[in-house]
Short mmCIF file of C-alpha atoms in Angstrom, two decimals:
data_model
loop_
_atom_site.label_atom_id
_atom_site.label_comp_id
_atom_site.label_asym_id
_atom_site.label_seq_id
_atom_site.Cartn_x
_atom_site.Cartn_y
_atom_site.Cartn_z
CA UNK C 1 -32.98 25.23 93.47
CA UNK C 2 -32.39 22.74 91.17
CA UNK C 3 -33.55 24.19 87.69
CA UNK C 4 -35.35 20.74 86.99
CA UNK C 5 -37.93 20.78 89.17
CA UNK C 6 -38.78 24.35 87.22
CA UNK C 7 -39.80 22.13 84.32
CA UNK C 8 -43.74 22.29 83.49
CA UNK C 9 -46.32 19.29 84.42
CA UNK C 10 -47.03 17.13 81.39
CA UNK C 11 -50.60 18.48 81.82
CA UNK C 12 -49.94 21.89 82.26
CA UNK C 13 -47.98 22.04 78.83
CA UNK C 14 -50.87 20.10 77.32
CA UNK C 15 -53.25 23.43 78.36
CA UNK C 16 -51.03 25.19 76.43
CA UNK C 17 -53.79 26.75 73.50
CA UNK C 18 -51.36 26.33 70.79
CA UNK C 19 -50.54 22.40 72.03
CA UNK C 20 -54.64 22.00 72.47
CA UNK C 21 -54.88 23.00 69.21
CA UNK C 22 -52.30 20.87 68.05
CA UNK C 23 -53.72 18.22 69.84
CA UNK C 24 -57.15 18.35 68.05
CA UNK C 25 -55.19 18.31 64.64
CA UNK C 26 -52.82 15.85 64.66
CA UNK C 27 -53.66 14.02 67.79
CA UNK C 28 -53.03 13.74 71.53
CA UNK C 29 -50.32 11.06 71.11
CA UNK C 30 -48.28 12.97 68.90
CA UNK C 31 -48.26 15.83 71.21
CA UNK C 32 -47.91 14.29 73.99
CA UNK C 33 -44.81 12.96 72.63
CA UNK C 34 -43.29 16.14 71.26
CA UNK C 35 -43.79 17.74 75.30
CA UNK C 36 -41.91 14.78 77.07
CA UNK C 37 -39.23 14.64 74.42
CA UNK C 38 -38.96 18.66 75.06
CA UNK C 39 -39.09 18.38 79.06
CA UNK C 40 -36.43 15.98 79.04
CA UNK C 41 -34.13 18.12 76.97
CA UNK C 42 -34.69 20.68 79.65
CA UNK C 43 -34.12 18.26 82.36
CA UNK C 44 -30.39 17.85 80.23
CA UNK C 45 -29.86 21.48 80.44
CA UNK C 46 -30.18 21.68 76.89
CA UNK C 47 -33.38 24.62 76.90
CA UNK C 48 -34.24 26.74 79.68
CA UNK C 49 -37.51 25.26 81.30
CA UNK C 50 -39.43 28.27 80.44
CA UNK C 51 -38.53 27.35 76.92
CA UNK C 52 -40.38 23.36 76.84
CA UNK C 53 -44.01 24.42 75.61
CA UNK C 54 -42.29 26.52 72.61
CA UNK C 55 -39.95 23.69 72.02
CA UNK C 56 -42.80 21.33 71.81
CA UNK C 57 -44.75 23.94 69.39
CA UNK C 58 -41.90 23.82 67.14
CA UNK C 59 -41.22 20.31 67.27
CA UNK C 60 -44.87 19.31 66.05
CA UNK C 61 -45.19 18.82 62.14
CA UNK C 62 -47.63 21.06 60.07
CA UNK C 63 -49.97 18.24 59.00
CA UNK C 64 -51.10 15.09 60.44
CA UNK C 65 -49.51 12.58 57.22
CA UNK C 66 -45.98 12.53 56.98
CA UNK C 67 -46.19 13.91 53.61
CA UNK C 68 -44.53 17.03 53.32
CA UNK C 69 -45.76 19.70 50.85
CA UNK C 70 -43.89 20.25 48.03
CA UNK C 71 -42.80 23.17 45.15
CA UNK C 72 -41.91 21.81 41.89
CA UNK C 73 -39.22 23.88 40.67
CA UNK C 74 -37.17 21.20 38.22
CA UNK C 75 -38.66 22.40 35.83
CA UNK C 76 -40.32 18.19 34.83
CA UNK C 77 -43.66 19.06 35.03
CA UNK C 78 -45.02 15.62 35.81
CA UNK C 79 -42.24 14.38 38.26
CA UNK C 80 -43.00 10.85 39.25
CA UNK C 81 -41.00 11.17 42.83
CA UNK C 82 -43.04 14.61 43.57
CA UNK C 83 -46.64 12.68 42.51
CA UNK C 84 -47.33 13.88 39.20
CA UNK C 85 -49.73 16.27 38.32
CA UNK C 86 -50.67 18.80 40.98
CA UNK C 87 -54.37 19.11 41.41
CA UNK C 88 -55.95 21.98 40.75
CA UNK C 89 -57.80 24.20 42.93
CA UNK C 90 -61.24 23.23 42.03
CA UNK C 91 -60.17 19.24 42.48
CA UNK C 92 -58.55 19.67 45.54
CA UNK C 93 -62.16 21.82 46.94
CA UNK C 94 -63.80 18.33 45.42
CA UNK C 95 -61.58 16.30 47.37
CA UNK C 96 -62.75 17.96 50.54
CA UNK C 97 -66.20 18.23 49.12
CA UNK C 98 -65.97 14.48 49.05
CA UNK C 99 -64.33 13.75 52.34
CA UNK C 100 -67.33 12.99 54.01
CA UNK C 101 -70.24 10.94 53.26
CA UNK C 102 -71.56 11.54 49.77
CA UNK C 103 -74.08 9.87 47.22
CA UNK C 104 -70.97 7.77 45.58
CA UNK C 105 -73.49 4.55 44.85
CA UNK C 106 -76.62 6.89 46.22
CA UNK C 107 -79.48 8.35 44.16
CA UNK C 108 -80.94 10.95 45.95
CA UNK C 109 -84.09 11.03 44.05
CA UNK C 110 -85.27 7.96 44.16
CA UNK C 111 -83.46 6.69 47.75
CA UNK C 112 -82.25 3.84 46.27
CA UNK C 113 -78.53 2.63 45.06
CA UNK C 114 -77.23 4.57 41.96
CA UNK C 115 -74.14 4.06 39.65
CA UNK C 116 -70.99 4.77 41.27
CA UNK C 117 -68.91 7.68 40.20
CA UNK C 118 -71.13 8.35 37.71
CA UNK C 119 -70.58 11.89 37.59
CA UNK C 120 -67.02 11.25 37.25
CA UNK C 121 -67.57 8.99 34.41
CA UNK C 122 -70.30 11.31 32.43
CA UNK C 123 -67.55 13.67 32.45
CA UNK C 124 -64.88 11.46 31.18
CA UNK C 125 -66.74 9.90 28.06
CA UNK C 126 -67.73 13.89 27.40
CA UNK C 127 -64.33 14.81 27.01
CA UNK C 128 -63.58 11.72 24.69
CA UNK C 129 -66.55 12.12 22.53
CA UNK C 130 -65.51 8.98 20.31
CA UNK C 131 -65.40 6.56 23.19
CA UNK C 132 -68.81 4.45 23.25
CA UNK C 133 -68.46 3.99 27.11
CA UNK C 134 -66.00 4.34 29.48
CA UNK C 135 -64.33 3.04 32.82
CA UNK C 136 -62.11 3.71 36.04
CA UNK C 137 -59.64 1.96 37.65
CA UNK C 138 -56.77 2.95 40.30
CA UNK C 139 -54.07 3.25 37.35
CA UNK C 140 -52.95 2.90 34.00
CA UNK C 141 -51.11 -0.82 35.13
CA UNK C 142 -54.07 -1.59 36.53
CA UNK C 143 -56.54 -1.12 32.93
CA UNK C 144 -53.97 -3.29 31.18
CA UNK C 145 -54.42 -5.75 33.55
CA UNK C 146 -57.90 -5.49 33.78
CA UNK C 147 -58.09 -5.84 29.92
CA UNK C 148 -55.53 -8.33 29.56
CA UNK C 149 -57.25 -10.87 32.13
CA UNK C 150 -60.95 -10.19 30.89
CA UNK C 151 -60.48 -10.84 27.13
CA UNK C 152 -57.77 -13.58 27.25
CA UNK C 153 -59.33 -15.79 30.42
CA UNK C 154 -62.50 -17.80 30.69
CA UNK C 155 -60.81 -20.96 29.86
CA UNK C 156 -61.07 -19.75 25.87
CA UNK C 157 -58.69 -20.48 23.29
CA UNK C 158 -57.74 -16.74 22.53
CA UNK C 159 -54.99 -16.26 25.11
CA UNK C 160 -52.50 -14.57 22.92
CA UNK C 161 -51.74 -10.79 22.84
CA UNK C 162 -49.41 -9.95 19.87
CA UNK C 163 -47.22 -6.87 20.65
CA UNK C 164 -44.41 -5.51 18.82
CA UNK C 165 -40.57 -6.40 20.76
CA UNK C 166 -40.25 -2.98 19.92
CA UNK C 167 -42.99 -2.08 22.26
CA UNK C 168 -42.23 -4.11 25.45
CA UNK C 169 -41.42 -1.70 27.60
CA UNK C 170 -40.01 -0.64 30.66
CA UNK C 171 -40.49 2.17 32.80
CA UNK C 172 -39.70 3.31 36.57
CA UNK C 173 -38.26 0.68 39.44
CA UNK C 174 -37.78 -2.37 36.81
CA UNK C 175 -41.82 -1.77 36.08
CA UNK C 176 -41.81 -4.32 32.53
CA UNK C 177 -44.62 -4.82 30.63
CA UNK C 178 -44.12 -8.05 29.45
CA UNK C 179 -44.07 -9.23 33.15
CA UNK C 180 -47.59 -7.55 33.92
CA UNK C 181 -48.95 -8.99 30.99
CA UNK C 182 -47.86 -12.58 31.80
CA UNK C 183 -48.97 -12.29 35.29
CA UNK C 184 -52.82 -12.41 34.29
CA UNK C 185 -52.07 -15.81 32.33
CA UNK C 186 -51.46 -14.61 29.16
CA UNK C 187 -49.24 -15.18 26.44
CA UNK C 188 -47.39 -13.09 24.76
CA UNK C 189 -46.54 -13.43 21.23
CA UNK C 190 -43.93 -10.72 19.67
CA UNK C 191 -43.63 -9.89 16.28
CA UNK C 192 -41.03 -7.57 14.86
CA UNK C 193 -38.17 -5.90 16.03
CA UNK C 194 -36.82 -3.51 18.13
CA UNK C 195 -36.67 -0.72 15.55
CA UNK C 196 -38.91 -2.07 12.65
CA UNK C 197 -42.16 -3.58 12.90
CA UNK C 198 -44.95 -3.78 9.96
CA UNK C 199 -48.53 -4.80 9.11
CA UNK C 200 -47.34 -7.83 7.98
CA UNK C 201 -45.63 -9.35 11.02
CA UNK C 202 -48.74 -8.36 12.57
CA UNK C 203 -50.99 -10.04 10.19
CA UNK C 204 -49.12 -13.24 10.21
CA UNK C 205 -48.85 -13.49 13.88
CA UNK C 206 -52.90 -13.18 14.06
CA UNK C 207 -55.21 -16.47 14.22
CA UNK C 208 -57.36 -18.01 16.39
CA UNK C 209 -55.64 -17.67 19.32
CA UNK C 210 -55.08 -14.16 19.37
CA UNK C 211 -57.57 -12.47 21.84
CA UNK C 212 -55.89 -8.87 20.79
CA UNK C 213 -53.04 -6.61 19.43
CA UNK C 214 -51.81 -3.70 22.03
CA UNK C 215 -50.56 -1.00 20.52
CA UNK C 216 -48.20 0.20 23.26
CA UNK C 217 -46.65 4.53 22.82
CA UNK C 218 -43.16 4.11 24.05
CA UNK C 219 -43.66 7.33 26.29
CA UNK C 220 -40.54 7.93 28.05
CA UNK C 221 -38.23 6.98 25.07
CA UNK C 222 -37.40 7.31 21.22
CA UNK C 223 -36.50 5.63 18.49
CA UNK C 224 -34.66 7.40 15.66
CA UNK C 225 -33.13 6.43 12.52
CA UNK C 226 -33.90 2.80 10.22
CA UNK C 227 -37.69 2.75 12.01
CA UNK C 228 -40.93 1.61 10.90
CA UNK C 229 -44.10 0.57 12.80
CA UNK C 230 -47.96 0.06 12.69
CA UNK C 231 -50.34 2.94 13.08
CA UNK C 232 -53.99 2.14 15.04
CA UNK C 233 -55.47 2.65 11.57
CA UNK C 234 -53.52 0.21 9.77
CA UNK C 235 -54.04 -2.46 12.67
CA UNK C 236 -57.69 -1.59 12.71
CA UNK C 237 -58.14 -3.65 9.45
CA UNK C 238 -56.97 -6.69 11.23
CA UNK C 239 -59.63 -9.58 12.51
CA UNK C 240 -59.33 -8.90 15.64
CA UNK C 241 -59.76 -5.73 18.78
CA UNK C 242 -56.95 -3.14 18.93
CA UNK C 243 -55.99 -1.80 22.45
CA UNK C 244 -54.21 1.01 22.62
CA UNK C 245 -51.77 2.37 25.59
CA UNK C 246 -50.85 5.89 25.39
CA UNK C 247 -49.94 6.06 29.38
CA UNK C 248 -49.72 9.56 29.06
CA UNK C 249 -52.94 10.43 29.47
CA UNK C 250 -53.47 13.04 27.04
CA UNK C 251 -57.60 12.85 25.89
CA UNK C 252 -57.12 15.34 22.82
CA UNK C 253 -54.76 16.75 20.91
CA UNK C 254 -52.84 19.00 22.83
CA UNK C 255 -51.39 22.48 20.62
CA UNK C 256 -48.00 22.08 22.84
CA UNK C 257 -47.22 18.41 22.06
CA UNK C 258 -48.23 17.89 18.37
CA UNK C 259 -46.60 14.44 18.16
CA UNK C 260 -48.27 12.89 21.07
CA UNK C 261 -50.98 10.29 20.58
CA UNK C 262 -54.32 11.04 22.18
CA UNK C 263 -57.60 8.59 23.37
CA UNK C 264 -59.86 10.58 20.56
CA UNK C 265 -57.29 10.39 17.81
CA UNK C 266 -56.54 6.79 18.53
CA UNK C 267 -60.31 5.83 18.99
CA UNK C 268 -61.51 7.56 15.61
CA UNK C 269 -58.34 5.71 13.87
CA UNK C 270 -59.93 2.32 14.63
CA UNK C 271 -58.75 1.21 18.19
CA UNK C 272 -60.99 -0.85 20.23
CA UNK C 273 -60.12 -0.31 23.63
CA UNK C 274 -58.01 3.17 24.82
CA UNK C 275 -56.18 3.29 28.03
CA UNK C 276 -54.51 6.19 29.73
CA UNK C 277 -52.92 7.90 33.49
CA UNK C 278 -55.33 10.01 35.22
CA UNK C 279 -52.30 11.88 37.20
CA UNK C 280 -50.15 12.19 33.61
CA UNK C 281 -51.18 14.92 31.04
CA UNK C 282 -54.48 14.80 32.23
CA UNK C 283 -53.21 16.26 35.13
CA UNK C 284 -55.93 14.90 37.61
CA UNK C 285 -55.39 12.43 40.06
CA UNK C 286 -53.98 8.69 39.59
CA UNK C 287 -56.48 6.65 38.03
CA UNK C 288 -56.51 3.75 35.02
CA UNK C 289 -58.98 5.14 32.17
CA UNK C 290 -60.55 2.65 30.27
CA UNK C 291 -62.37 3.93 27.06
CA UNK C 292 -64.11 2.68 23.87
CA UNK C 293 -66.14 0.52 22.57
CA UNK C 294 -69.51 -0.38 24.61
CA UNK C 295 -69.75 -4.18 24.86
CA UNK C 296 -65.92 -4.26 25.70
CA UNK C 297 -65.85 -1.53 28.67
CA UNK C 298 -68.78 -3.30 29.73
CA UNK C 299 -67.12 -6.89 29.84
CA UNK C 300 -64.12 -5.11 31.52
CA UNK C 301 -66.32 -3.19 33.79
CA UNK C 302 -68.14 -6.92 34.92
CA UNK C 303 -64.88 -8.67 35.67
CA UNK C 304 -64.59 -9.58 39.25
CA UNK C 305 -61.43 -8.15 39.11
CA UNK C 306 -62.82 -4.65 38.67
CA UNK C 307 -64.08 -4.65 42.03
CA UNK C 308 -60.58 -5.43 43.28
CA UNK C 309 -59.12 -2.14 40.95
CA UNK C 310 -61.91 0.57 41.38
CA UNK C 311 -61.28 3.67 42.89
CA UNK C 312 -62.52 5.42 45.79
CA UNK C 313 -65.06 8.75 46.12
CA UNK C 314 -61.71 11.33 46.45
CA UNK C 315 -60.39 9.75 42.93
CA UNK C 316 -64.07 10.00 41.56
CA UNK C 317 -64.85 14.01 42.94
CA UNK C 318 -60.86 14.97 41.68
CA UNK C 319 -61.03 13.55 38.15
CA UNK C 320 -64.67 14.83 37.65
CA UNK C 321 -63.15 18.28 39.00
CA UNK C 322 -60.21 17.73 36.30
CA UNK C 323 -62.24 17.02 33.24
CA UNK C 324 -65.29 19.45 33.95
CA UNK C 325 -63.54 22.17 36.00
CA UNK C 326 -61.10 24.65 34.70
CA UNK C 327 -57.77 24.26 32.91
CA UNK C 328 -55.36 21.88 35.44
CA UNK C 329 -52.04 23.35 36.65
CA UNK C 330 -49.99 20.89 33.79
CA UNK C 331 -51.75 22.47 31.42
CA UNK C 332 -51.16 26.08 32.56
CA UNK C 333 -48.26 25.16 32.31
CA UNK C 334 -47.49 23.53 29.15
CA UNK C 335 -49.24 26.69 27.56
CA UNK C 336 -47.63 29.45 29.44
CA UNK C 337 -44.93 31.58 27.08
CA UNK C 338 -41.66 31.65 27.30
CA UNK C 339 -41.66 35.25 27.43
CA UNK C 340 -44.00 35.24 30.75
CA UNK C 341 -41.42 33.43 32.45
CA UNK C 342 -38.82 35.18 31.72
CA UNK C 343 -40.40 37.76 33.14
CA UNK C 344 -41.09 36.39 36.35
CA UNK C 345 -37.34 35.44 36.32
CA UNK C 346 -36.55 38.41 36.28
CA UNK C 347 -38.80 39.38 39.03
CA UNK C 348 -38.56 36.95 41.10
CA UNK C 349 -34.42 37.13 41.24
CA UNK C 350 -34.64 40.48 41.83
CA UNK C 351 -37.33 39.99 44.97
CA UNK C 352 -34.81 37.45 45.79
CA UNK C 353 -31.52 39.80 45.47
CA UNK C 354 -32.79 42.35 47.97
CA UNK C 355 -32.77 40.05 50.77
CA UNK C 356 -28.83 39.97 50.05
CA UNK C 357 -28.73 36.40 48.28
CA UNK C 358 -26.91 35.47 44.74
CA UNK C 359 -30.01 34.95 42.61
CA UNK C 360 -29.94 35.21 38.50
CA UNK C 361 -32.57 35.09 36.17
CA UNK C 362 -30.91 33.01 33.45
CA UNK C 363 -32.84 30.47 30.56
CA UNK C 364 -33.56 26.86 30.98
CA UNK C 365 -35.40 24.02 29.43
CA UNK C 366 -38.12 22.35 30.97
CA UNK C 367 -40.22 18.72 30.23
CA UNK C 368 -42.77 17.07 30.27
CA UNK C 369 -42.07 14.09 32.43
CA UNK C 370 -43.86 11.50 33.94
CA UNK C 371 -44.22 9.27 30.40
CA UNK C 372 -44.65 12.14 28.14
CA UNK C 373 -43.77 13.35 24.76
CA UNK C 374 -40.06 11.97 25.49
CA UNK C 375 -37.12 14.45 23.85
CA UNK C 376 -39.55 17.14 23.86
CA UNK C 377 -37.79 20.39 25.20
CA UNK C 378 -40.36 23.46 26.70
CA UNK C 379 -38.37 26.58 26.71
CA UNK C 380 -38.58 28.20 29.63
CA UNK C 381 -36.80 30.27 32.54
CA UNK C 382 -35.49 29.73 35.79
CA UNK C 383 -33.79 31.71 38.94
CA UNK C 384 -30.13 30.83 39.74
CA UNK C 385 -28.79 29.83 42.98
CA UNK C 386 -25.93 29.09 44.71
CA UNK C 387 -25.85 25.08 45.16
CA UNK C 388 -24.95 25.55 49.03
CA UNK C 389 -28.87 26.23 49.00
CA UNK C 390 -29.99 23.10 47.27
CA UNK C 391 -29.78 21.06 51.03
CA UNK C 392 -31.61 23.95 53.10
CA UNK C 393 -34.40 24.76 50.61
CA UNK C 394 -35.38 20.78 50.35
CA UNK C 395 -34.69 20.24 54.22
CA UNK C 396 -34.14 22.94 56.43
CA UNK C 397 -35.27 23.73 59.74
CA UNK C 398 -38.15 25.94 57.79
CA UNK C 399 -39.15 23.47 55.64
CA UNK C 400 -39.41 20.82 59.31
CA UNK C 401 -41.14 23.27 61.21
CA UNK C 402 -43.46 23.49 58.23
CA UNK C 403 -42.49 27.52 58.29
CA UNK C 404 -42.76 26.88 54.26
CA UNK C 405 -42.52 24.21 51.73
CA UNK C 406 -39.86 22.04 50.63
CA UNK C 407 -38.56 23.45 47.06
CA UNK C 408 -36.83 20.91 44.51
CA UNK C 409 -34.85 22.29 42.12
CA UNK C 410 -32.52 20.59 39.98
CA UNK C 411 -28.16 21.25 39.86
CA UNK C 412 -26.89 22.77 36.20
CA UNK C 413 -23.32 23.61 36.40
CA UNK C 414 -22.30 24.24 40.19
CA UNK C 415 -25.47 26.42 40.70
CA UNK C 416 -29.38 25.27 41.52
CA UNK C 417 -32.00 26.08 39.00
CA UNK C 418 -35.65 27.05 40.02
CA UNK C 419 -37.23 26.18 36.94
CA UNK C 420 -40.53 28.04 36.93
CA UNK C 421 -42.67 26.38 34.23
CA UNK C 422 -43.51 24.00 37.19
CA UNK C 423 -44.46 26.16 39.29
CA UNK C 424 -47.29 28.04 39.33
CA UNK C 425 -47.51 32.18 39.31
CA UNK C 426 -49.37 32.06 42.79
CA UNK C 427 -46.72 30.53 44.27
CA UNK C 428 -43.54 32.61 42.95
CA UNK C 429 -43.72 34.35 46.37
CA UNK C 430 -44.02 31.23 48.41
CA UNK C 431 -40.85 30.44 46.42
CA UNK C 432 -39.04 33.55 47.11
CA UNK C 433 -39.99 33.30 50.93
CA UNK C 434 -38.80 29.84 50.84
CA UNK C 435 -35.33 30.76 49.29
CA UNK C 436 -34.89 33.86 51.98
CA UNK C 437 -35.91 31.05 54.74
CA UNK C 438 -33.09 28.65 53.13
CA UNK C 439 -30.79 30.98 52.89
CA UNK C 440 -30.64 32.09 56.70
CA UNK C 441 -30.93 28.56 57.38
CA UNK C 442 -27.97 27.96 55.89
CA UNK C 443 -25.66 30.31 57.57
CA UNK C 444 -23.61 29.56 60.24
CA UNK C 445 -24.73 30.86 63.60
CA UNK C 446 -23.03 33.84 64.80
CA UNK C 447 -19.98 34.11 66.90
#
């Protein structure tokens, strides 16, 4: 008999419980898909027909996005490409929490429309106590813009933001600040240089036509040597509102990272307007925070092009999860000692050893990333690898059948480093699993 007609009915495979389940999680389409793609390979001869329905199992991702689920091991704890900060557990419960319909513009007291996110929001201008009110937009790109078209449009004559040239940045994928700036109409007007800029050339640069002076950190690079530049509290004194940029989206001072500006410190010093990255040090989810003083946010927050910038109920119930719920992972992880990873180093190569695989507990330095405290280096510890593994832990057949996450790692002298100050202690034996999967994955087959 000719082994084709031995192949299962569409419909028959689609009975299958583990397809049916399939089928209620990522959709009928998608399964149906994954069973005629595996009939026909039987139909070639290629699998036994018995085989189709576990050939369609394996052939069906773990989630219903395309995103696959990630371990951080570079040891950059805010990796741009890998989406910044990692939730934590009790934001990524709100997220879920939130999935559904919720009271995001609902008071339930009085059955009538409330204030949108305003949980989220309470909990922001508590963690920045010297911000008079505060907002939320999608991202930090998105609050400069916001700012930049409220207070320099209307048909006014202050159009004019003075910036120091040594503070026109750029940042990821030819991202230039100048070039946002401009787009919402207004003009620049530099003062400065590249490596010195004082009170003065601010000072002089200011007149009517100045609607504000940003004070922009310069968070993924440094200047060193003949410097000199404006602090908020010296540009405070000027005639007109300071806005400050930190990006990095650090609220407070942070113990770890002593030289990196902060909302609360800036705000005290004298600036008018603060904005910051929800997904950066914060390490919540992206978002634009806007904080400061009243009658600004509130002229920001009125814009009609804050409707166009605002952020959904998932942002809101994550970043209210951030700032009012326990310590986020990226700031575990900035606090954790270097002697506790060493530790799990050690542990961890030797878990990784007994399956029979080259693994060495040896020292590393880790960063911040992501915008933050540039040239800063975190001691820290990683596990050794052979760089044959580097392909197979990011993109083996595990890692497809969604068996266990994709690891990252980064390549140090011939060898792969699992840098474990980004990644958390729950999942060192994920990691190890994933290294053991990668590892068979990578030899050849037998015979």
């Amino acid at each position: 008999m000719d082994s084709r007609r031995l192949v299962p009915r569409t419909d028959a495979l689609l009975a299958d419980p583990r397809l049916a389940a399939a089928a209620r999680r990522l959709g009928k389409a998608r399964v149906k898909a994954a069973v005629i793609a595996a009939q026909q390979r039987a139909r070639e001869g290629r699998i036994p027909p018995a085989q189709v329905a576990d050939a369609a199992v394996a052939a069906l991702p773990a989630h219903a996005a395309s995103l696959t689920p990630v371990l951080n091991a570079t040891g950059v704890l805010l990796h741009t490409n890998l989406g910044r900060a990692p939730l934590s557990a009790a934001a990524r419960d709100a997220v879920a929490a939130a999935a559904g319909c919720t009271d995001l513009e609902f008071d339930l007291v009085s059955g009538t429309r409330g204030q949108r996110g305003r949980g989220a929001l309470a909990a922001l201008a508590a963690a920045v106590p010297a911000a008079q009110a505060v907002h939320v937009v999608n991202n930090n790109a998105a609050a400069l813009v916001l700012a930049a078209t409220a207070l320099t449009g209307g048909g006014g004559t202050a159009s004019e933001i003075v910036v120091s040239r040594g503070e026109l940045i750029e940042i990821g994928d030819r991202f230039r600040l100048p070039d946002l700036l401009e787009s919402t109409g207004a003009r620049i007007r530099e003062v400065g240089t590249t490596n010195r800029t004082t009170l003065a050339d601010y000072a002089s640069a200011v007149g009517p036509a100045t609607a504000f002076v940003l004070k922009v950190h310069p968070s993924n690079y440094r200047i060193e040597g003949f410097t000199a530049s404006a602090s908020v509290a010296e540009l405070a004194g000027l005639p007109v509102p300071v806005i400050g940029d930190i990006g990095s989206g650090l609220l407070v001072p942070c113990p770890q990272l002593p030289e990196e500006p902060d909302a609360d410190t800036w705000l005290r010093a004298g600036a008018a307007l603060v904005t910051a990255s929800g997904d950066k040090l914060l390490g919540g989810p992206q978002a634009g925070l806007i904080l400061g003083r009243a009658d600004l946010v509130t002229r920001l927050a009125r814009h009609p092009l804050a409707r166009a910038l605002r952020v959904d109920k998932l942002t809101f119930a994550a970043l209210e999860a951030t700032l009012a719920g326990p310590p986020a992972p990226v700031a575990e992880a900035l606090a954790v000692s270097e002697a506790a990873l060493t530790d799990r180093a050690e542990r961890l190569a030797a878990r990784v050893c007994s399956a029979g695989i080259d693994a060495r507990p040896v020292p590393a330095q880790a960063t911040a990333g992501g915008g933050a405290a540039p040239g800063v280096a975190l001691p820290s510890a990683a596990v050794s690898l052979p760089q044959s593994l580097a392909g197979p832990l990011r993109d083996g057949d595990p890692v497809r059948r969604g068996v266990v996450p994709a690891v990252i790692g980064r390549t140090e002298g011939g060898r792969v480093l699992l840098d474990l100050r980004s990644v958390r202690p729950d999942d060192d034996e994920t990691l190890a699993a994933a290294v053991v999967e990668a590892a068979g994955d990578a030899r050849p087959p037998a015979g």
